[in-house]
mmCIF file of C-alpha atoms in Angstrom:
data_model
loop_
_atom_site.group_PDB
_atom_site.id
_atom_site.type_symbol
_atom_site.label_atom_id
_atom_site.label_comp_id
_atom_site.label_asym_id
_atom_site.label_seq_id
_atom_site.Cartn_x
_atom_site.Cartn_y
_atom_site.Cartn_z
ATOM 1 C CA MET A 1 11.360 9.708 0.718
ATOM 2 C CA ILE A 2 14.002 8.745 -1.841
ATOM 3 C CA LEU A 3 13.488 5.326 -3.427
ATOM 4 C CA ASP A 4 15.899 3.311 -5.564
ATOM 5 C CA ALA A 5 14.569 2.720 -9.103
ATOM 6 C CA LEU A 6 16.214 -0.722 -9.163
ATOM 7 C CA ALA A 7 14.302 -1.719 -6.007
ATOM 8 C CA LYS A 8 10.924 -0.922 -7.586
ATOM 9 C CA LEU A 9 8.534 -3.881 -7.625
ATOM 10 C CA SER A 10 5.333 -2.209 -8.835
ATOM 11 C CA SER A 11 4.737 1.227 -10.305
ATOM 12 C CA SER A 12 1.101 2.296 -10.573
ATOM 13 C CA GLN A 13 0.142 -1.332 -11.091
ATOM 14 C CA ALA A 14 -3.610 -1.763 -11.537
ATOM 15 C CA LEU A 15 -4.891 -4.811 -9.677
ATOM 16 C CA SER A 16 -8.292 -6.387 -10.047
ATOM 17 C CA VAL A 17 -10.091 -9.507 -8.862
ATOM 18 C CA GLY A 18 -7.881 -12.480 -8.041
ATOM 19 C CA THR A 19 -4.149 -12.974 -7.714
ATOM 20 C CA ALA A 20 -1.368 -10.977 -9.382
ATOM 21 C CA VAL A 21 2.382 -10.612 -8.925
ATOM 22 C CA SER A 22 4.442 -7.435 -9.068
ATOM 23 C CA THR A 23 5.306 -6.247 -12.573
ATOM 24 C CA ASP A 24 8.981 -5.849 -11.635
ATOM 25 C CA LYS A 25 11.215 -8.159 -9.653
ATOM 26 C CA TYR A 26 14.361 -7.687 -7.592
ATOM 27 C CA ASP A 27 17.147 -9.894 -8.964
ATOM 28 C CA LEU A 28 19.210 -11.396 -6.138
ATOM 29 C CA GLY A 29 21.704 -12.665 -8.715
ATOM 30 C CA ASP A 30 22.703 -16.000 -10.100
ATOM 31 C CA VAL A 31 25.547 -16.518 -7.654
ATOM 32 C CA THR A 32 26.217 -18.962 -4.849
ATOM 33 C CA PRO A 33 25.534 -18.168 -2.087
ATOM 34 C CA ARG A 34 22.589 -15.912 -2.942
ATOM 35 C CA ARG A 35 22.416 -12.365 -1.673
ATOM 36 C CA ASP A 36 20.515 -12.575 1.587
ATOM 37 C CA VAL A 37 18.219 -9.554 1.803
ATOM 38 C CA GLY A 38 17.242 -10.633 5.321
ATOM 39 C CA ALA A 39 20.775 -10.209 6.695
ATOM 40 C CA GLY A 40 22.231 -6.946 7.985
ATOM 41 C CA GLU A 41 20.137 -3.791 8.155
ATOM 42 C CA PRO A 42 16.389 -4.577 8.398
ATOM 43 C CA MET A 43 14.660 -4.187 5.036
ATOM 44 C CA ALA A 44 11.002 -3.882 4.123
ATOM 45 C CA ILE A 45 8.727 -3.706 1.136
ATOM 46 C CA ILE A 46 6.509 -0.635 1.126
ATOM 47 C CA ILE A 47 3.226 -0.855 -0.753
ATOM 48 C CA THR A 48 1.437 2.440 -1.388
ATOM 49 C CA VAL A 49 -2.214 2.469 -2.411
ATOM 50 C CA GLU A 50 -2.522 5.097 -5.144
ATOM 51 C CA GLU A 51 -6.124 4.654 -6.170
ATOM 52 C CA THR A 52 -9.131 2.571 -5.179
ATOM 53 C CA ALA A 53 -12.012 2.151 -7.580
ATOM 54 C CA VAL A 54 -13.977 -0.610 -5.878
ATOM 55 C CA VAL A 55 -13.046 -2.057 -2.513
ATOM 56 C CA SER A 56 -15.244 -4.652 -0.855
ATOM 57 C CA ALA A 57 -15.368 -5.613 2.795
ATOM 58 C CA ASP A 58 -13.187 -8.622 1.989
ATOM 59 C CA SER A 59 -9.690 -8.921 3.327
ATOM 60 C CA PHE A 60 -6.678 -8.583 1.062
ATOM 61 C CA ALA A 61 -3.407 -10.511 1.208
ATOM 62 C CA PHE A 62 0.052 -9.252 0.325
ATOM 63 C CA ALA A 63 2.970 -11.697 0.237
ATOM 64 C CA ILE A 64 6.740 -11.491 -0.168
ATOM 65 C CA VAL A 65 7.663 -14.206 -2.658
ATOM 66 C CA SER A 66 10.720 -15.445 -4.538
ATOM 67 C CA ASP A 67 11.164 -17.758 -7.507
ATOM 68 C CA GLU A 68 13.856 -18.995 -9.886
ATOM 69 C CA ASP A 69 11.592 -17.815 -12.731
ATOM 70 C CA ALA A 70 11.282 -14.044 -13.324
ATOM 71 C CA ALA A 71 7.538 -14.477 -13.943
ATOM 72 C CA LEU A 72 7.104 -15.659 -10.324
ATOM 73 C CA GLY A 73 4.903 -18.475 -11.634
ATOM 74 C CA SER A 74 5.360 -20.907 -8.735
ATOM 75 C CA PRO A 75 6.928 -18.803 -5.992
ATOM 76 C CA THR A 76 8.073 -19.621 -2.493
ATOM 77 C CA VAL A 77 6.138 -17.494 0.018
ATOM 78 C CA HIS A 78 8.314 -15.898 2.718
ATOM 79 C CA LEU A 79 5.733 -13.718 4.482
ATOM 80 C CA THR A 80 2.021 -12.986 4.083
ATOM 81 C CA ARG A 81 0.083 -10.099 5.559
ATOM 82 C CA THR A 82 -3.707 -9.865 5.473
ATOM 83 C CA ILE A 83 -5.422 -6.476 5.617
ATOM 84 C CA ALA A 84 -9.095 -5.586 5.995
ATOM 85 C CA GLY A 85 -10.682 -3.985 2.931
ATOM 86 C CA ALA A 86 -11.705 -0.925 4.953
ATOM 87 C CA LEU A 87 -8.015 -0.072 5.496
ATOM 88 C CA LEU A 88 -7.190 -0.152 1.786
ATOM 89 C CA VAL A 89 -7.836 3.513 1.036
ATOM 90 C CA GLU A 90 -5.972 5.964 -1.180
ATOM 91 C CA GLY A 91 -2.680 6.938 0.441
ATOM 92 C CA ALA A 92 -2.538 3.847 2.673
ATOM 93 C CA LEU A 93 0.959 2.572 3.374
ATOM 94 C CA ILE A 94 1.381 -1.179 3.845
ATOM 95 C CA VAL A 95 4.715 -2.343 5.206
ATOM 96 C CA LEU A 96 5.935 -5.911 4.737
ATOM 97 C CA ASP A 97 9.061 -6.515 6.822
ATOM 98 C CA ILE A 98 11.475 -8.793 4.985
ATOM 99 C CA PRO A 99 12.057 -11.697 7.388
ATOM 100 C CA PRO A 100 15.457 -11.347 9.097
ATOM 101 C CA GLY A 101 18.079 -14.032 9.184
ATOM 102 C CA PRO A 102 18.937 -16.674 6.627
ATOM 103 C CA GLN A 103 16.055 -17.469 4.295
ATOM 104 C CA ALA A 104 15.833 -19.749 1.297
ATOM 105 C CA TYR A 105 15.373 -16.884 -1.158
ATOM 106 C CA GLN A 106 15.361 -17.852 -4.806
ATOM 107 C CA ARG A 107 16.747 -15.615 -7.548
ATOM 108 C CA TYR A 108 13.836 -13.185 -8.078
ATOM 109 C CA LEU A 109 12.069 -11.380 -5.234
ATOM 110 C CA GLY A 110 8.615 -9.849 -5.692
ATOM 111 C CA VAL A 111 5.164 -9.290 -4.218
ATOM 112 C CA ARG A 112 2.004 -11.334 -4.706
ATOM 113 C CA TYR A 113 -1.302 -9.503 -4.370
ATOM 114 C CA ILE A 114 -4.539 -11.364 -3.596
ATOM 115 C CA LEU A 115 -7.716 -9.305 -3.937
ATOM 116 C CA GLY A 116 -11.315 -10.161 -3.160
ATOM 117 C CA ALA A 117 -14.289 -10.243 -5.465
ATOM 118 C CA SER A 118 -14.988 -7.118 -7.541
ATOM 119 C CA ASP A 119 -12.019 -5.140 -6.209
ATOM 120 C CA THR A 120 -9.868 -2.721 -8.200
ATOM 121 C CA VAL A 121 -6.807 -1.059 -6.663
ATOM 122 C CA THR A 122 -3.705 0.688 -8.041
ATOM 123 C CA VAL A 123 -0.487 0.243 -6.052
ATOM 124 C CA SER A 124 3.244 0.924 -6.085
ATOM 125 C CA ALA A 125 5.789 -1.191 -4.205
ATOM 126 C CA HIS A 126 9.488 -0.659 -3.376
ATOM 127 C CA ILE A 127 12.170 -2.304 -1.263
ATOM 128 C CA CYS A 128 13.867 0.042 1.208
ATOM 129 C CA PRO A 129 15.633 0.021 4.589
ATOM 130 C CA ARG A 130 13.135 -0.333 7.440
ATOM 131 C CA ASN A 131 14.352 2.818 9.207
ATOM 132 C CA HIS A 132 13.673 4.962 6.097
ATOM 133 C CA ILE A 133 9.925 4.428 6.238
ATOM 134 C CA PRO A 134 8.288 7.650 7.409
ATOM 135 C CA ALA A 135 5.625 7.678 10.075
ATOM 136 C CA GLN A 136 2.296 8.576 8.528
ATOM 137 C CA ALA A 137 1.135 12.058 9.413
ATOM 138 C CA TYR A 138 -2.304 13.456 8.764
ATOM 139 C CA TYR A 139 -2.838 17.170 8.318
ATOM 140 C CA ALA A 140 -5.951 19.309 8.305
ATOM 141 C CA THR A 141 -7.318 20.293 4.908
ATOM 142 C CA ALA A 142 -9.393 23.162 3.603
ATOM 143 C CA PHE A 143 -8.414 25.595 6.328
ATOM 144 C CA GLU A 144 -7.730 29.308 6.007
ATOM 145 C CA VAL A 145 -5.019 31.399 7.627
#
């Protein structure tokens, strides 16, 4: 899959206990009206789990947020998705559909990650068109021909 470098929100971002926001943000511009990422072709944020060191049985929350401040210090939450800890394995693909229609997006768009106690996960996140997300396929390993 080809991903736009400017639509990158996290790149091998190590997450640990508590709440964190994506290291990069998507700038919707300082114009009026704001660019509405929910209009037109359906868009999504793809979060890929690259590595899991410790994952508890807790659930994890991933949220699409926006803020006027690039640090996403007090963001507006547009969508939250909760996932069971057992599903957060290496190679997992988490898709957050950007809500369609007019939204009150602020200037910077990002992701907020909420992890449980004693959890450590490394993730990457990108914005891309919804129809460009590949279906996950699993193939046999360690076989001989």
